[in-house]
Amino acid sequence: MTETNKKDASLENENTEDKNLEETPEAEVIFAEEEIEAENVETPSEEDSKLADLEAKYNELENRYLRLQADFDNSRRRARLDAEAAQKYRAQSLASDLLTALDNFERATKVEANNEQTKSLLSGMDMVYKGLLEALKKEGITPIETVGKEFDPHLHQAVMQVEDDSFDANVVVEEFQKGYMLKDRVLRPAMVKVNG
Amino acid sequence: MTETNKKDASLENENTEDKNLEETPEAEVIFAEEEIEAENVETPSEEDSKLADLEAKYNELENRYLRLQADFDNSRRRARLDAEAAQKYRAQSLASDLLTALDNFERATKVEANNEQTKSLLSGMDMVYKGLLEALKKEGITPIETVGKEFDPHLHQAVMQVEDDSFDANVVVEEFQKGYMLKDRVLRPAMVKVNG
């Protein structure tokens, strides 16, 4: 390359620096050193920019990797929490659907038996009712306590108010319809009469 | 650097190549050219190897990124399927727990009423029972058909076998205990008598 440049310069008969340099080894040295500098500036710069480009690409990919990993972690955590909540409250829909039948069960068995057969049937139905509540309890569904408890607007829905000196103020004195909890959730508040 | 080396060499008074080269410009040129070659061989190779290293690192990271993305996709798909299954069969546990109470309900109400009060109570309890089955049906829990149906070992558990010409062979002739489906799952097979 260097030799070619010098020949080209000679052929063109121009008084270029290249041509002058040919005459003295001293100058040749300088020329060679200039070439070194040119090499240092040019070739590594191309390599450097390739390297810089790749480094930028690498860093960008690394950021994307870290973001993806964070998204993955979040997604797994969310899925776990969702699954736990779904598991915890899985009985909610069926339990809610059963409440009406349970209400009717209670109402239908509020009978004063006037014969042995009815008495026997009522006793059997009472056991069945307790069995139903037991099954609900296994899934975390429990009746809300009412009569004698302090009125709690989260658990009790006051549909009547009375003045009754035999109870403390703000205490539930009667239950009209059972309320139910599903673990820490109120499945349905109890309908009650409160002492004012 | 080259100058420094030369000075160092001089100071140490060693007969090194560096020292000899100092004496002739010719040699200086050769030295300089050797330096160029050294630069050409060494520096780009160093850059190249840096580039190659980084390329390898980049490719490795890219593979990790793609694997992570595939893992993420799989994890999301699995979580979705798990959530769907959990949702689909969410009532299973409560429904299973309720079956015993339902069995007792059926048994307790199999009474021939000998008075009006029992008759009325039985009629009320029949409505309650239908209400319970209705609530279960809303969650996909349905009784398995038995009497008159062909015996199916997936749905029916044969606890007795008879020879009855009034039924076809391999047909269920009596139900001892109700079986239940939860959607496409058998919650509990029905206990039946089969015509052999």
Coordinates of C-alpha atoms in Angstrom, one line a residue:
Chain A
M1 CA 0.0 0.0 0.0
T2 CA 2.7 2.4 1.0
E3 CA 4.8 1.4 -2.0
T4 CA 1.9 1.7 -4.4
N5 CA 1.1 5.2 -3.1
K6 CA 4.7 6.3 -3.7
K7 CA 4.7 4.9 -7.3
D8 CA 1.4 6.5 -8.1
A9 CA 2.8 9.8 -6.9
S10 CA 5.9 9.5 -9.1
L11 CA 3.9 8.6 -12.2
E12 CA 1.7 11.6 -11.8
N13 CA 4.9 13.7 -11.5
E14 CA 3.5 15.8 -8.8
N15 CA 5.6 17.5 -6.2
T16 CA 3.8 15.7 -3.4
E17 CA 5.0 15.0 0.0
D18 CA 5.1 11.3 -0.9
K19 CA 7.6 12.0 -3.7
N20 CA 9.9 14.1 -1.5
L21 CA 9.9 11.5 1.2
E22 CA 11.3 8.9 -1.2
E23 CA 14.6 10.7 -1.3
T24 CA 15.7 10.4 2.3
P25 CA 15.5 7.5 4.7
E26 CA 14.8 10.0 7.4
A27 CA 11.7 11.1 5.7
E28 CA 10.8 7.5 5.1
V29 CA 10.9 7.0 8.8
I30 CA 8.5 9.9 9.3
F31 CA 6.3 8.6 6.6
A32 CA 6.3 5.2 8.1
E33 CA 5.5 6.7 11.4
E34 CA 2.6 8.6 9.9
E35 CA 1.3 5.4 8.4
I36 CA 1.4 3.9 11.9
E37 CA -0.6 6.7 13.1
A38 CA -3.0 6.4 10.2
E39 CA -3.4 2.7 11.0
N40 CA -3.9 3.5 14.7
V41 CA -6.6 6.0 13.9
E42 CA -8.3 4.2 11.1
T43 CA -8.4 0.5 11.6
P44 CA -8.9 0.3 15.3
S45 CA -11.6 3.0 15.0
E46 CA -13.5 0.7 12.7
E47 CA -13.0 -2.1 15.1
D48 CA -13.8 0.2 18.0
S49 CA -17.0 1.3 16.5
K50 CA -17.9 -2.4 15.8
L51 CA -17.1 -3.1 19.3
A52 CA -19.0 -0.1 20.6
D53 CA -22.0 -1.1 18.5
L54 CA -21.9 -4.6 19.8
E55 CA -21.4 -3.4 23.3
A56 CA -24.5 -1.2 22.9
K57 CA -26.4 -4.1 21.5
Y58 CA -25.3 -6.3 24.3
N59 CA -26.3 -3.8 27.0
E60 CA -29.6 -3.3 25.4
L61 CA -30.2 -7.1 25.3
E62 CA -29.0 -7.3 28.9
N63 CA -31.6 -4.7 29.9
R64 CA -34.3 -6.6 28.0
Y65 CA -33.2 -9.8 29.7
L66 CA -33.4 -8.2 33.1
R67 CA -36.8 -6.6 32.3
L68 CA -38.1 -10.0 31.1
Q69 CA -36.9 -11.7 34.2
A70 CA -38.6 -9.1 36.4
D71 CA -41.8 -9.5 34.4
F72 CA -41.5 -13.3 34.7
D73 CA -41.1 -13.0 38.5
N74 CA -44.0 -10.6 38.8
S75 CA -46.2 -12.9 36.6
R76 CA -45.3 -15.9 38.7
R77 CA -46.0 -14.1 41.9
R78 CA -49.3 -12.8 40.6
A79 CA -50.3 -16.2 39.4
R80 CA -49.5 -17.7 42.8
L81 CA -51.5 -15.1 44.6
D82 CA -54.4 -15.5 42.2
A83 CA -54.3 -19.3 42.6
E84 CA -54.2 -18.9 46.4
A85 CA -57.2 -16.6 46.4
A86 CA -59.1 -18.9 44.0
Q87 CA -58.3 -21.8 46.3
K88 CA -59.2 -19.9 49.4
Y89 CA -62.6 -18.8 48.1
R90 CA -63.3 -21.6 45.8
A91 CA -66.5 -22.6 47.7
Q92 CA -68.0 -19.1 47.4
S93 CA -70.2 -19.6 44.4
L94 CA -71.7 -22.9 45.4
A95 CA -72.1 -21.8 49.1
S96 CA -73.9 -18.6 47.9
D97 CA -76.2 -20.7 45.8
L98 CA -77.0 -23.0 48.7
L99 CA -78.0 -20.2 51.1
T100 CA -81.6 -19.9 49.8
A101 CA -82.1 -23.7 50.2
L102 CA -80.7 -23.5 53.7
D103 CA -83.0 -20.6 54.6
N104 CA -86.0 -22.7 53.3
F105 CA -84.7 -25.6 55.3
E106 CA -84.7 -23.6 58.5
R107 CA -88.2 -22.2 57.8
A108 CA -89.7 -25.5 56.8
T109 CA -88.6 -27.2 60.0
K110 CA -89.9 -24.5 62.3
V111 CA -92.9 -26.6 63.1
E112 CA -94.3 -27.6 66.5
A113 CA -94.8 -31.4 66.1
N114 CA -98.3 -32.6 67.1
N115 CA -97.5 -36.3 66.5
E116 CA -94.7 -38.9 66.8
Q117 CA -94.0 -39.3 63.1
T118 CA -93.5 -35.5 62.6
K119 CA -91.4 -35.4 65.7
S120 CA -89.2 -38.2 64.4
L121 CA -89.0 -36.6 60.9
L122 CA -88.0 -33.3 62.5
S123 CA -85.3 -34.9 64.5
G124 CA -83.9 -36.6 61.3
M125 CA -84.1 -33.3 59.4
D126 CA -82.2 -31.6 62.3
M127 CA -79.4 -34.0 61.9
V128 CA -79.4 -33.5 58.1
Y129 CA -79.3 -29.7 58.6
K130 CA -76.3 -30.1 61.0
G131 CA -74.6 -32.3 58.5
L132 CA -75.1 -29.6 55.8
L133 CA -73.6 -26.9 58.1
E134 CA -70.7 -29.3 59.0
A135 CA -69.9 -29.8 55.3
L136 CA -70.0 -26.0 54.8
K137 CA -67.8 -25.5 57.9
K138 CA -65.1 -27.8 56.4
E139 CA -64.9 -25.3 53.5
G140 CA -64.7 -22.3 55.9
I141 CA -68.4 -21.3 55.7
T142 CA -69.8 -20.5 59.1
P143 CA -73.0 -18.8 60.4
I144 CA -72.5 -15.3 61.8
E145 CA -73.2 -15.0 65.5
T146 CA -76.1 -12.7 66.2
V147 CA -78.3 -12.7 69.3
G148 CA -76.5 -11.2 72.3
K149 CA -73.6 -10.0 70.2
E150 CA -72.8 -6.3 69.7
F151 CA -74.3 -5.0 66.5
D152 CA -71.6 -4.9 63.8
P153 CA -72.6 -3.2 60.5
H154 CA -70.1 -5.4 58.6
L155 CA -71.7 -8.6 59.8
H156 CA -75.3 -7.6 60.6
Q157 CA -78.0 -5.9 58.6
A158 CA -80.4 -4.1 61.0
V159 CA -83.9 -4.5 59.7
M160 CA -85.6 -3.5 62.9
Q161 CA -84.8 -1.5 66.0
V162 CA -86.3 -1.9 69.5
E163 CA -85.9 -0.4 73.0
D164 CA -85.4 -3.4 75.3
D165 CA -84.0 -2.9 78.8
S166 CA -83.2 -6.6 79.2
F167 CA -80.4 -6.1 76.5
D168 CA -77.5 -3.6 76.4
A169 CA -77.7 -0.9 73.9
N170 CA -76.5 -1.7 70.3
V171 CA -76.9 -5.4 70.9
V172 CA -78.6 -7.8 68.5
V173 CA -81.8 -9.1 70.1
E174 CA -83.3 -11.3 67.3
E175 CA -82.1 -13.0 64.1
F176 CA -84.5 -12.9 61.1
Q177 CA -82.1 -14.6 58.6
K178 CA -78.8 -16.3 59.1
G179 CA -75.7 -14.6 57.8
Y180 CA -72.6 -16.6 56.7
M181 CA -68.9 -15.9 56.6
L182 CA -66.5 -17.6 54.0
K183 CA -63.3 -17.5 56.0
D184 CA -62.6 -13.7 56.3
R185 CA -65.2 -12.7 53.8
V186 CA -68.8 -12.0 54.6
L187 CA -70.8 -14.3 52.3
R188 CA -74.0 -12.7 53.4
P189 CA -74.7 -10.5 56.5
A190 CA -77.3 -11.7 59.0
M191 CA -80.6 -9.9 59.1
V192 CA -81.3 -8.8 62.6
K193 CA -83.2 -6.7 65.1
V194 CA -81.1 -4.4 67.2
N195 CA -81.6 -2.8 70.6
G196 CA -81.4 1.0 70.2
Chain B
M1 CA 6.6 3.6 24.1
T2 CA 9.2 2.8 21.5
E3 CA 11.3 5.7 22.6
T4 CA 10.9 4.8 26.2
N5 CA 12.0 1.2 25.5
K6 CA 15.1 2.5 23.8
K7 CA 16.0 4.8 26.6
D8 CA 15.5 2.0 29.2
A9 CA 17.6 -0.3 27.2
S10 CA 20.4 2.4 27.0
L11 CA 20.3 3.0 30.7
E12 CA 20.6 -0.6 31.4
N13 CA 23.7 -0.6 29.1
E14 CA 22.7 -3.9 27.6
N15 CA 23.5 -4.9 24.1
T16 CA 19.9 -5.3 23.1
E17 CA 18.5 -5.0 19.6
D18 CA 16.9 -1.8 20.7
K19 CA 20.3 -0.2 21.4
N20 CA 21.8 -1.4 18.1
L21 CA 18.9 0.0 16.1
E22 CA 19.5 3.5 17.5
E23 CA 22.7 3.8 15.5
T24 CA 21.4 3.6 12.0
P25 CA 18.4 5.3 10.5
E26 CA 18.2 2.3 8.1
A27 CA 17.8 0.0 11.1
E28 CA 15.4 2.5 12.5
V29 CA 13.2 2.1 9.5
I30 CA 13.3 -1.6 9.8
F31 CA 12.5 -1.3 13.4
A32 CA 9.6 1.0 12.6
E33 CA 8.3 -1.3 10.0
E34 CA 8.5 -4.2 12.4
E35 CA 6.5 -2.1 14.8
I36 CA 3.9 -1.6 12.1
E37 CA 3.7 -5.3 11.5
A38 CA 3.6 -5.9 15.2
E39 CA 0.7 -3.4 15.4
N40 CA -1.0 -5.0 12.4
V41 CA -0.7 -8.5 13.9
E42 CA -1.3 -7.7 17.5
T43 CA -3.7 -4.8 17.8
P44 CA -6.4 -6.0 15.4
S45 CA -6.1 -9.5 16.7
E46 CA -6.6 -8.1 20.2
E47 CA -9.6 -6.1 18.9
D48 CA -10.8 -9.1 17.0
S49 CA -10.6 -11.4 20.0
K50 CA -12.4 -8.7 22.1
L51 CA -15.0 -8.6 19.4
A52 CA -15.2 -12.4 19.2
D53 CA -15.5 -12.7 22.9
L54 CA -18.2 -10.1 23.0
E55 CA -20.0 -11.8 20.1
A56 CA -19.9 -15.1 22.0
K57 CA -21.2 -13.4 25.1
Y58 CA -23.9 -11.7 23.1
N59 CA -24.9 -15.0 21.5
E60 CA -25.0 -16.7 24.9
L61 CA -27.1 -14.0 26.4
E62 CA -29.4 -14.1 23.4
N63 CA -29.9 -17.9 23.9
R64 CA -30.6 -17.3 27.6
Y65 CA -33.1 -14.6 26.6
L66 CA -34.9 -16.9 24.2
R67 CA -34.9 -19.7 26.8
L68 CA -36.3 -17.3 29.4
Q69 CA -39.0 -16.1 27.0
A70 CA -39.9 -19.7 26.3
D71 CA -40.0 -20.5 30.0
F72 CA -42.1 -17.4 30.6
D73 CA -44.6 -18.5 27.9
N74 CA -44.8 -22.0 29.3
S75 CA -45.3 -20.7 32.8
R76 CA -48.1 -18.4 31.7
R77 CA -49.8 -21.2 29.7
R78 CA -49.5 -23.6 32.7
A79 CA -50.8 -21.0 35.1
R80 CA -53.8 -20.3 32.8
L81 CA -54.6 -24.0 32.5
D82 CA -54.2 -24.5 36.2
A83 CA -56.5 -21.5 36.9
E84 CA -59.1 -22.8 34.4
A85 CA -59.1 -26.2 36.0
A86 CA -59.2 -24.7 39.5
Q87 CA -62.1 -22.6 38.3
K88 CA -63.9 -25.5 36.6
Y89 CA -63.7 -27.8 39.6
R90 CA -63.8 -25.3 42.4
A91 CA -67.0 -26.7 43.8
Q92 CA -65.5 -30.2 44.1
S93 CA -64.5 -30.1 47.7
L94 CA -67.6 -28.6 49.1
A95 CA -69.9 -30.7 46.9
S96 CA -68.1 -33.9 48.0
D97 CA -68.5 -32.9 51.6
L98 CA -72.2 -32.3 51.0
L99 CA -73.0 -35.7 49.6
T100 CA -73.3 -37.4 52.9
A101 CA -75.8 -34.9 54.1
L102 CA -77.7 -35.2 50.9
D103 CA -77.8 -39.0 51.3
N104 CA -79.1 -38.6 54.8
F105 CA -81.7 -36.1 53.5
E106 CA -83.0 -38.6 51.0
R107 CA -83.1 -41.4 53.5
A108 CA -84.8 -39.3 56.2
T109 CA -87.6 -38.2 53.9
K110 CA -88.4 -41.8 52.7
V111 CA -91.4 -41.9 55.0
E112 CA -95.0 -42.8 54.3
A113 CA -96.9 -40.0 56.0
N114 CA -99.7 -41.1 58.3
N115 CA -100.9 -37.6 59.1
E116 CA -101.4 -34.1 57.6
Q117 CA -98.5 -32.4 59.5
T118 CA -95.9 -35.0 58.3
K119 CA -97.4 -34.8 54.8
S120 CA -97.0 -31.0 54.8
L121 CA -93.5 -31.2 56.3
L122 CA -92.4 -33.8 53.7
S123 CA -93.7 -31.6 50.9
G124 CA -91.7 -28.7 52.3
M125 CA -88.6 -30.8 52.6
D126 CA -89.0 -32.0 49.1
M127 CA -88.9 -28.4 47.9
V128 CA -85.8 -27.8 50.0
Y129 CA -84.1 -30.9 48.6
K130 CA -84.9 -29.7 45.0
G131 CA -83.5 -26.3 46.0
L132 CA -80.2 -27.9 47.1
L133 CA -80.0 -30.0 43.9
E134 CA -80.7 -26.8 41.9
A135 CA -77.9 -24.9 43.7
L136 CA -75.5 -27.9 43.0
K137 CA -76.6 -27.9 39.4
K138 CA -75.6 -24.3 39.0
E139 CA -72.1 -25.3 39.8
G140 CA -72.2 -28.3 37.4
I141 CA -73.0 -31.0 40.0
T142 CA -75.7 -33.3 38.7
P143 CA -77.0 -36.7 39.8
I144 CA -76.0 -39.6 37.6
E145 CA -78.9 -41.3 35.8
T146 CA -79.4 -44.9 36.9
V147 CA -82.6 -47.0 36.6
G148 CA -83.3 -48.0 33.0
K149 CA -79.9 -46.9 31.8
E150 CA -77.2 -49.3 30.5
F151 CA -74.7 -50.2 33.2
D152 CA -71.6 -48.0 32.8
P153 CA -68.7 -49.0 35.1
H154 CA -67.4 -45.4 35.0
L155 CA -70.7 -44.0 36.4
H156 CA -72.2 -47.0 38.2
Q157 CA -70.9 -49.2 41.0
A158 CA -72.7 -52.6 40.8
V159 CA -73.3 -53.8 44.4
M160 CA -75.9 -56.4 43.3
Q161 CA -76.8 -58.4 40.3
V162 CA -80.2 -59.9 39.4
E163 CA -81.9 -61.8 36.6
D164 CA -84.9 -59.8 35.6
D165 CA -86.6 -60.5 32.3
S166 CA -88.6 -57.3 32.5
F167 CA -85.3 -55.4 31.9
D168 CA -82.7 -55.8 29.2
A169 CA -79.4 -57.4 30.1
N170 CA -76.7 -55.1 31.6
V171 CA -79.3 -52.5 32.5
V172 CA -79.5 -50.8 35.9
V173 CA -82.7 -51.9 37.7
E174 CA -82.3 -50.2 41.1
E175 CA -80.4 -47.3 42.7
F176 CA -79.1 -47.7 46.3
Q177 CA -77.2 -44.5 46.5
K178 CA -77.1 -41.5 44.2
G179 CA -74.0 -40.8 42.2
Y180 CA -72.9 -37.3 41.1
M181 CA -71.0 -35.8 38.3
L182 CA -69.0 -32.5 38.6
K183 CA -69.1 -31.4 35.0
D184 CA -67.1 -34.1 33.1
R185 CA -65.7 -35.6 36.4
V186 CA -67.4 -38.4 38.4
L187 CA -67.7 -36.9 41.8
R188 CA -69.0 -40.2 43.1
P189 CA -70.4 -43.2 41.1
A190 CA -74.0 -44.4 41.8
M191 CA -74.4 -47.6 43.8
V192 CA -76.8 -49.8 41.8
K193 CA -78.3 -53.2 41.1
V194 CA -77.7 -54.5 37.6
N195 CA -79.6 -57.0 35.5
G196 CA -77.2 -59.8 34.6

